[in-house]
Amino acid sequence: MRRYVFAGNWKMHKTVSEAVALARALREGLDKEATPHEVVVMPPFTALPAVGEALKGSPIAMGAQNMYWEREGAFTAEISPVMLRDVGCTYVILGHSERRHIFDETDEGVGKKSRAAFDHGLTPMVCVGETLTERESSRTLEVVERQVERALRPLQSEEVASMVVSYEPVWAIGTGRVATPNQAEEVQAFLRRRIARSHGDDAAEAVRILYGGSVNPGNISGIMVQADVDGVLVGGASLKADSFLQIVNYR
Ligand code: 13P
């Protein structure tokens, strides 16, 4: 059976104590109703050590929301992949649209980070997605193709096979405006074909491609029935245990 990924990106939310409370509630919820799929939480940096402790021995994995590509050095305010591993992260989100659009991250930077993630034992979750203007000018596929090509260029096929790509249309993030299942599927299938061209059929078949953008307990089933959707990256609805658990146990 294919292992889907249900990931919660907590963005810039939660103090340490709030984050630990949410992690504990998720852990308890999954004790009651186990899932065969992979559940990942992405707390803010400050809460990673405490959430890592709270989740020890549980089936819930932890990831960070960003990182720098060097292992250490004079890079004020940056966090390295080695530091993320040290506090228990196994995943890292790279190239989230908020990083690209608010903090000017580039496609090349995302590629360097993907390489560094694998070099230090982290699984990258690379985000791609078009803005509303890009969609309205029919440039969606061109944009996601460029993003995925540059993010995956430094990677071997076996690495791509084990990683996660998340399609997050920028106009659907935090807006309550979810892509229709058909809109999501069109892009997800395109991404898989594109990855087959660059890294081979096996990698394209194995890579998990998530959808992100206003996912909630009410729309999850419609999203998950699509053939090329292997899970979801959830923002707002991952901040409360009950709504995130409803998404994880959507059936
Ligand atoms: P929302 O679920 O709040 O729209 O956020 C999606 C997202 O950006 C996940 O990374």
mmCIF file of C-alpha atoms and ligand atoms in Angstrom:
data_model
loop_
_atom_site.group_PDB
_atom_site.id
_atom_site.type_symbol
_atom_site.label_atom_id
_atom_site.label_comp_id
_atom_site.label_asym_id
_atom_site.label_seq_id
_atom_site.Cartn_x
_atom_site.Cartn_y
_atom_site.Cartn_z
ATOM 1 C CA MET A 1 0.000 0.000 0.000
ATOM 2 C CA ARG A 2 1.155 3.497 -0.789
ATOM 3 C CA ARG A 3 2.075 5.503 2.319
ATOM 4 C CA TYR A 4 0.519 8.930 2.087
ATOM 5 C CA VAL A 5 1.922 11.915 3.959
ATOM 6 C CA PHE A 6 -0.195 14.179 6.160
ATOM 7 C CA ALA A 7 1.952 17.133 7.132
ATOM 8 C CA GLY A 8 1.080 20.112 9.317
ATOM 9 C CA ASN A 9 2.965 23.333 8.647
ATOM 10 C CA TRP A 10 2.470 25.405 11.794
ATOM 11 C CA LYS A 11 4.147 28.444 10.159
ATOM 12 C CA MET A 12 4.802 31.304 12.634
ATOM 13 C CA HIS A 13 2.346 30.037 15.239
ATOM 14 C CA LYS A 14 2.689 28.559 18.744
ATOM 15 C CA THR A 15 4.888 29.307 21.717
ATOM 16 C CA VAL A 16 6.851 26.370 23.101
ATOM 17 C CA SER A 17 4.156 25.398 25.599
ATOM 18 C CA GLU A 18 1.377 25.706 23.008
ATOM 19 C CA ALA A 19 3.364 23.617 20.549
ATOM 20 C CA VAL A 20 4.000 20.881 23.111
ATOM 21 C CA ALA A 21 0.306 20.802 24.035
ATOM 22 C CA LEU A 22 -0.651 20.363 20.377
ATOM 23 C CA ALA A 23 1.981 17.658 19.841
ATOM 24 C CA ARG A 24 0.728 15.754 22.900
ATOM 25 C CA ALA A 25 -2.888 16.014 21.765
ATOM 26 C CA LEU A 26 -1.970 14.665 18.322
ATOM 27 C CA ARG A 27 -0.050 11.825 19.887
ATOM 28 C CA GLU A 28 -3.012 10.892 22.085
ATOM 29 C CA GLY A 29 -5.405 11.131 19.158
ATOM 30 C CA LEU A 30 -3.275 8.811 17.036
ATOM 31 C CA ASP A 31 -2.979 6.358 19.936
ATOM 32 C CA LYS A 32 -6.764 6.074 19.825
ATOM 33 C CA GLU A 33 -7.103 5.920 16.065
ATOM 34 C CA ALA A 34 -3.905 4.760 14.382
ATOM 35 C CA THR A 35 -3.222 5.554 10.728
ATOM 36 C CA PRO A 36 -1.184 3.509 8.260
ATOM 37 C CA HIS A 37 0.064 6.774 6.755
ATOM 38 C CA GLU A 38 2.863 9.120 7.676
ATOM 39 C CA VAL A 39 2.054 12.062 9.933
ATOM 40 C CA VAL A 40 4.535 14.932 10.146
ATOM 41 C CA VAL A 41 4.419 18.169 12.155
ATOM 42 C CA MET A 42 6.437 21.244 11.317
ATOM 43 C CA PRO A 43 6.638 23.544 14.358
ATOM 44 C CA PRO A 44 8.524 26.852 14.396
ATOM 45 C CA PHE A 45 12.278 26.581 15.123
ATOM 46 C CA THR A 46 11.995 27.632 18.780
ATOM 47 C CA ALA A 47 9.624 24.751 19.566
ATOM 48 C CA LEU A 48 11.534 21.996 17.749
ATOM 49 C CA PRO A 49 13.545 20.638 20.735
ATOM 50 C CA ALA A 50 10.509 20.491 23.044
ATOM 51 C CA VAL A 51 8.191 19.015 20.394
ATOM 52 C CA GLY A 52 10.922 16.512 19.495
ATOM 53 C CA GLU A 53 10.951 15.386 23.146
ATOM 54 C CA ALA A 54 7.152 15.271 23.333
ATOM 55 C CA LEU A 55 6.988 13.051 20.223
ATOM 56 C CA LYS A 56 9.824 10.676 21.126
ATOM 57 C CA GLY A 57 8.768 7.064 20.588
ATOM 58 C CA SER A 58 5.580 8.108 18.756
ATOM 59 C CA PRO A 59 4.794 7.461 15.096
ATOM 60 C CA ILE A 60 4.639 11.216 14.412
ATOM 61 C CA ALA A 61 7.655 12.620 12.561
ATOM 62 C CA MET A 62 8.920 16.179 12.883
ATOM 63 C CA GLY A 63 10.213 18.584 10.285
ATOM 64 C CA ALA A 64 11.404 22.170 10.068
ATOM 65 C CA GLN A 65 9.935 24.859 7.830
ATOM 66 C CA ASN A 66 13.211 25.998 6.282
ATOM 67 C CA MET A 67 16.983 25.791 6.714
ATOM 68 C CA TYR A 68 20.227 27.116 5.243
ATOM 69 C CA TRP A 69 22.403 24.890 3.054
ATOM 70 C CA GLU A 70 25.739 25.222 4.900
ATOM 71 C CA ARG A 71 26.495 22.976 7.870
ATOM 72 C CA GLU A 72 27.883 25.776 10.077
ATOM 73 C CA GLY A 73 29.622 29.138 9.878
ATOM 74 C CA ALA A 74 29.172 32.891 9.946
ATOM 75 C CA PHE A 75 25.569 33.004 8.720
ATOM 76 C CA THR A 76 23.804 35.071 11.355
ATOM 77 C CA ALA A 77 20.271 33.889 12.189
ATOM 78 C CA GLU A 78 20.393 30.858 9.890
ATOM 79 C CA ILE A 79 19.768 27.257 10.980
ATOM 80 C CA SER A 80 21.707 24.350 9.481
ATOM 81 C CA PRO A 81 20.588 20.847 8.515
ATOM 82 C CA VAL A 82 22.943 19.424 11.153
ATOM 83 C CA MET A 83 21.150 21.460 13.835
ATOM 84 C CA LEU A 84 17.772 20.223 12.624
ATOM 85 C CA ARG A 85 18.870 16.592 12.768
ATOM 86 C CA ASP A 86 20.265 17.211 16.239
ATOM 87 C CA VAL A 87 16.825 18.152 17.629
ATOM 88 C CA GLY A 88 15.033 15.237 15.965
ATOM 89 C CA CYS A 89 13.881 16.549 12.582
ATOM 90 C CA THR A 90 13.666 14.073 9.729
ATOM 91 C CA TYR A 91 11.899 16.361 7.243
ATOM 92 C CA VAL A 92 12.368 19.937 6.092
ATOM 93 C CA ILE A 93 10.046 22.105 3.983
ATOM 94 C CA LEU A 94 11.992 23.893 1.238
ATOM 95 C CA GLY A 95 10.858 26.659 -1.083
ATOM 96 C CA HIS A 96 7.504 27.312 0.544
ATOM 97 C CA SER A 97 5.740 30.059 -1.408
ATOM 98 C CA GLU A 98 5.898 32.350 1.633
ATOM 99 C CA ARG A 99 9.682 31.946 1.584
ATOM 100 C CA ARG A 100 9.793 32.564 -2.167
ATOM 101 C CA HIS A 101 7.439 35.532 -2.253
ATOM 102 C CA ILE A 102 7.967 37.307 1.085
ATOM 103 C CA PHE A 103 11.648 36.473 1.573
ATOM 104 C CA ASP A 104 12.799 36.328 -2.060
ATOM 105 C CA GLU A 105 14.096 32.751 -2.065
ATOM 106 C CA THR A 106 15.269 31.615 -5.471
ATOM 107 C CA ASP A 107 14.904 28.352 -7.383
ATOM 108 C CA GLU A 108 18.686 27.884 -7.226
ATOM 109 C CA GLY A 109 18.672 28.344 -3.446
ATOM 110 C CA VAL A 110 15.969 25.698 -3.116
ATOM 111 C CA GLY A 111 18.135 23.337 -5.187
ATOM 112 C CA LYS A 112 21.146 23.922 -2.918
ATOM 113 C CA LYS A 113 18.989 23.293 0.128
ATOM 114 C CA SER A 114 17.586 20.048 -1.335
ATOM 115 C CA ARG A 115 21.133 18.821 -1.903
ATOM 116 C CA ALA A 116 22.171 19.811 1.641
ATOM 117 C CA ALA A 117 19.100 18.148 3.154
ATOM 118 C CA PHE A 118 20.065 14.774 1.670
ATOM 119 C CA ASP A 119 23.739 15.296 2.534
ATOM 120 C CA HIS A 120 22.756 15.574 6.191
ATOM 121 C CA GLY A 121 20.047 12.927 6.441
ATOM 122 C CA LEU A 122 16.918 15.051 6.071
ATOM 123 C CA THR A 123 14.087 14.385 3.630
ATOM 124 C CA PRO A 124 13.139 17.527 1.712
ATOM 125 C CA MET A 125 9.531 18.493 1.114
ATOM 126 C CA VAL A 126 9.903 20.873 -1.821
ATOM 127 C CA CYS A 127 7.003 23.261 -2.469
ATOM 128 C CA VAL A 128 6.060 24.542 -5.904
ATOM 129 C CA GLY A 129 3.100 26.585 -7.053
ATOM 130 C CA GLU A 130 1.893 29.435 -9.220
ATOM 131 C CA THR A 131 0.482 32.823 -8.236
ATOM 132 C CA LEU A 132 -2.989 33.906 -9.320
ATOM 133 C CA THR A 133 -1.537 36.143 -12.039
ATOM 134 C CA GLU A 134 0.514 33.250 -13.365
ATOM 135 C CA ARG A 135 -2.540 30.971 -13.406
ATOM 136 C CA GLU A 136 -4.697 33.581 -15.105
ATOM 137 C CA SER A 137 -2.092 34.060 -17.804
ATOM 138 C CA SER A 138 -1.961 30.264 -18.382
ATOM 139 C CA ARG A 139 1.592 29.974 -17.086
ATOM 140 C CA THR A 140 0.915 27.463 -14.287
ATOM 141 C CA LEU A 141 2.671 24.487 -15.857
ATOM 142 C CA GLU A 142 5.611 26.545 -17.055
ATOM 143 C CA VAL A 143 6.122 27.961 -13.533
ATOM 144 C CA VAL A 144 5.897 24.667 -11.645
ATOM 145 C CA GLU A 145 8.085 22.989 -14.248
ATOM 146 C CA ARG A 146 10.843 25.557 -13.713
ATOM 147 C CA GLN A 147 10.547 25.296 -9.920
ATOM 148 C CA VAL A 148 10.623 21.517 -9.785
ATOM 149 C CA GLU A 149 13.376 21.196 -12.369
ATOM 150 C CA ARG A 150 15.723 23.531 -10.493
ATOM 151 C CA ALA A 151 14.913 22.148 -7.047
ATOM 152 C CA LEU A 152 15.577 18.551 -8.137
ATOM 153 C CA ARG A 153 18.502 19.155 -10.510
ATOM 154 C CA PRO A 154 21.211 18.407 -7.876
ATOM 155 C CA LEU A 155 19.528 15.140 -6.812
ATOM 156 C CA GLN A 156 20.023 11.502 -7.807
ATOM 157 C CA SER A 157 17.051 9.408 -8.892
ATOM 158 C CA GLU A 158 17.060 7.346 -5.657
ATOM 159 C CA GLU A 159 16.926 10.566 -3.659
ATOM 160 C CA VAL A 160 14.012 11.904 -5.662
ATOM 161 C CA ALA A 161 12.227 8.589 -5.130
ATOM 162 C CA SER A 162 12.360 9.066 -1.366
ATOM 163 C CA MET A 163 11.449 12.751 -1.178
ATOM 164 C CA VAL A 164 8.241 14.737 -1.119
ATOM 165 C CA VAL A 165 7.073 17.457 -3.508
ATOM 166 C CA SER A 166 4.117 19.622 -2.542
ATOM 167 C CA TYR A 167 1.991 21.477 -5.051
ATOM 168 C CA GLU A 168 0.676 24.581 -3.349
ATOM 169 C CA PRO A 169 -1.055 27.085 -5.622
ATOM 170 C CA VAL A 170 -0.249 30.445 -4.019
ATOM 171 C CA TRP A 171 -3.810 31.705 -4.544
ATOM 172 C CA ALA A 172 -5.157 28.797 -2.481
ATOM 173 C CA ILE A 173 -2.928 29.304 0.563
ATOM 174 C CA GLY A 174 -4.695 30.751 3.583
ATOM 175 C CA THR A 175 -7.479 32.088 1.367
ATOM 176 C CA GLY A 176 -10.138 29.442 1.913
ATOM 177 C CA ARG A 177 -10.065 29.066 -1.864
ATOM 178 C CA VAL A 178 -9.068 25.474 -2.500
ATOM 179 C CA ALA A 179 -8.005 24.269 -5.936
ATOM 180 C CA THR A 180 -10.670 22.006 -7.399
ATOM 181 C CA PRO A 181 -9.619 18.351 -7.312
ATOM 182 C CA ASN A 182 -9.266 18.510 -11.108
ATOM 183 C CA GLN A 183 -7.040 21.599 -10.984
ATOM 184 C CA ALA A 184 -4.816 19.895 -8.408
ATOM 185 C CA GLU A 185 -4.712 16.608 -10.314
ATOM 186 C CA GLU A 186 -3.777 18.295 -13.594
ATOM 187 C CA VAL A 187 -0.684 19.873 -12.047
ATOM 188 C CA GLN A 188 0.237 16.873 -9.892
ATOM 189 C CA ALA A 189 0.109 14.524 -12.894
ATOM 190 C CA PHE A 190 2.169 17.013 -14.906
ATOM 191 C CA LEU A 191 4.784 17.155 -12.116
ATOM 192 C CA ARG A 192 5.026 13.367 -12.080
ATOM 193 C CA ARG A 193 5.556 13.243 -15.838
ATOM 194 C CA ARG A 194 8.175 15.982 -15.587
ATOM 195 C CA ILE A 195 10.018 14.073 -12.848
ATOM 196 C CA ALA A 196 9.896 10.908 -14.989
ATOM 197 C CA ARG A 197 11.686 12.837 -17.748
ATOM 198 C CA SER A 198 14.461 14.111 -15.480
ATOM 199 C CA HIS A 199 14.888 11.254 -12.978
ATOM 200 C CA GLY A 200 13.225 8.212 -14.548
ATOM 201 C CA ASP A 201 9.945 6.348 -14.207
ATOM 202 C CA ASP A 202 10.803 4.626 -10.925
ATOM 203 C CA ALA A 203 11.582 7.904 -9.153
ATOM 204 C CA ALA A 204 8.441 9.523 -10.592
ATOM 205 C CA GLU A 205 6.290 6.634 -9.428
ATOM 206 C CA ALA A 206 7.787 6.596 -5.916
ATOM 207 C CA VAL A 207 8.012 10.329 -5.154
ATOM 208 C CA ARG A 208 5.132 11.467 -2.966
ATOM 209 C CA ILE A 209 3.370 14.528 -4.381
ATOM 210 C CA LEU A 210 1.219 16.398 -1.879
ATOM 211 C CA TYR A 211 -1.402 19.091 -2.338
ATOM 212 C CA GLY A 212 -1.438 22.167 -0.103
ATOM 213 C CA GLY A 213 -3.761 25.185 0.079
ATOM 214 C CA SER A 214 -6.835 25.593 2.314
ATOM 215 C CA VAL A 215 -7.112 21.879 3.050
ATOM 216 C CA ASN A 216 -9.676 21.207 5.788
ATOM 217 C CA PRO A 217 -11.753 18.331 7.172
ATOM 218 C CA GLY A 218 -14.577 19.237 4.757
ATOM 219 C CA ASN A 219 -12.601 19.053 1.512
ATOM 220 C CA ILE A 220 -9.990 16.372 2.272
ATOM 221 C CA SER A 221 -11.850 13.396 0.766
ATOM 222 C CA GLY A 222 -12.319 15.145 -2.586
ATOM 223 C CA ILE A 223 -8.609 15.927 -2.705
ATOM 224 C CA MET A 224 -7.399 12.469 -1.687
ATOM 225 C CA VAL A 225 -9.365 10.584 -4.357
ATOM 226 C CA GLN A 226 -7.188 12.074 -7.098
ATOM 227 C CA ALA A 227 -4.728 9.592 -8.587
ATOM 228 C CA ASP A 228 -1.616 11.717 -8.280
ATOM 229 C CA VAL A 229 -2.252 13.118 -4.797
ATOM 230 C CA ASP A 230 -0.190 11.289 -2.162
ATOM 231 C CA GLY A 231 -1.153 13.391 0.825
ATOM 232 C CA VAL A 232 -1.522 16.975 1.955
ATOM 233 C CA LEU A 233 0.463 19.817 3.473
ATOM 234 C CA VAL A 234 -1.903 21.628 5.807
ATOM 235 C CA GLY A 235 -1.492 25.134 7.240
ATOM 236 C CA GLY A 236 -4.356 26.673 9.252
ATOM 237 C CA ALA A 237 -6.264 23.440 9.858
ATOM 238 C CA SER A 238 -3.157 21.811 11.375
ATOM 239 C CA LEU A 239 -3.084 24.261 14.290
ATOM 240 C CA LYS A 240 -5.833 22.446 16.182
ATOM 241 C CA ALA A 241 -5.560 18.762 17.085
ATOM 242 C CA ASP A 242 -9.155 17.880 16.239
ATOM 243 C CA SER A 243 -9.174 19.352 12.732
ATOM 244 C CA PHE A 244 -5.754 17.921 11.835
ATOM 245 C CA LEU A 245 -6.767 14.474 13.153
ATOM 246 C CA GLN A 246 -9.981 14.617 11.122
ATOM 247 C CA ILE A 247 -7.850 15.252 8.046
ATOM 248 C CA VAL A 248 -5.466 12.397 8.867
ATOM 249 C CA ASN A 249 -8.398 10.016 9.458
ATOM 250 C CA TYR A 250 -10.484 11.398 6.572
ATOM 251 C CA ARG A 251 -12.059 8.138 5.461
HETATM 252 P P1 13P B 1 -3.352 26.801 4.481
HETATM 253 O O1 13P B 1 -3.748 25.358 4.714
HETATM 254 O O2 13P B 1 -3.506 27.648 5.722
HETATM 255 O O3 13P B 1 -4.000 27.363 3.271
HETATM 256 O O4 13P B 1 -1.773 26.788 4.199
HETATM 257 C C1 13P B 1 -1.269 25.904 3.267
HETATM 258 C C2 13P B 1 0.207 25.918 3.332
HETATM 259 O O5 13P B 1 0.846 26.894 2.998
HETATM 260 C C3 13P B 1 0.880 24.712 3.848
HETATM 261 O O6 13P B 1 2.257 24.809 3.706
#
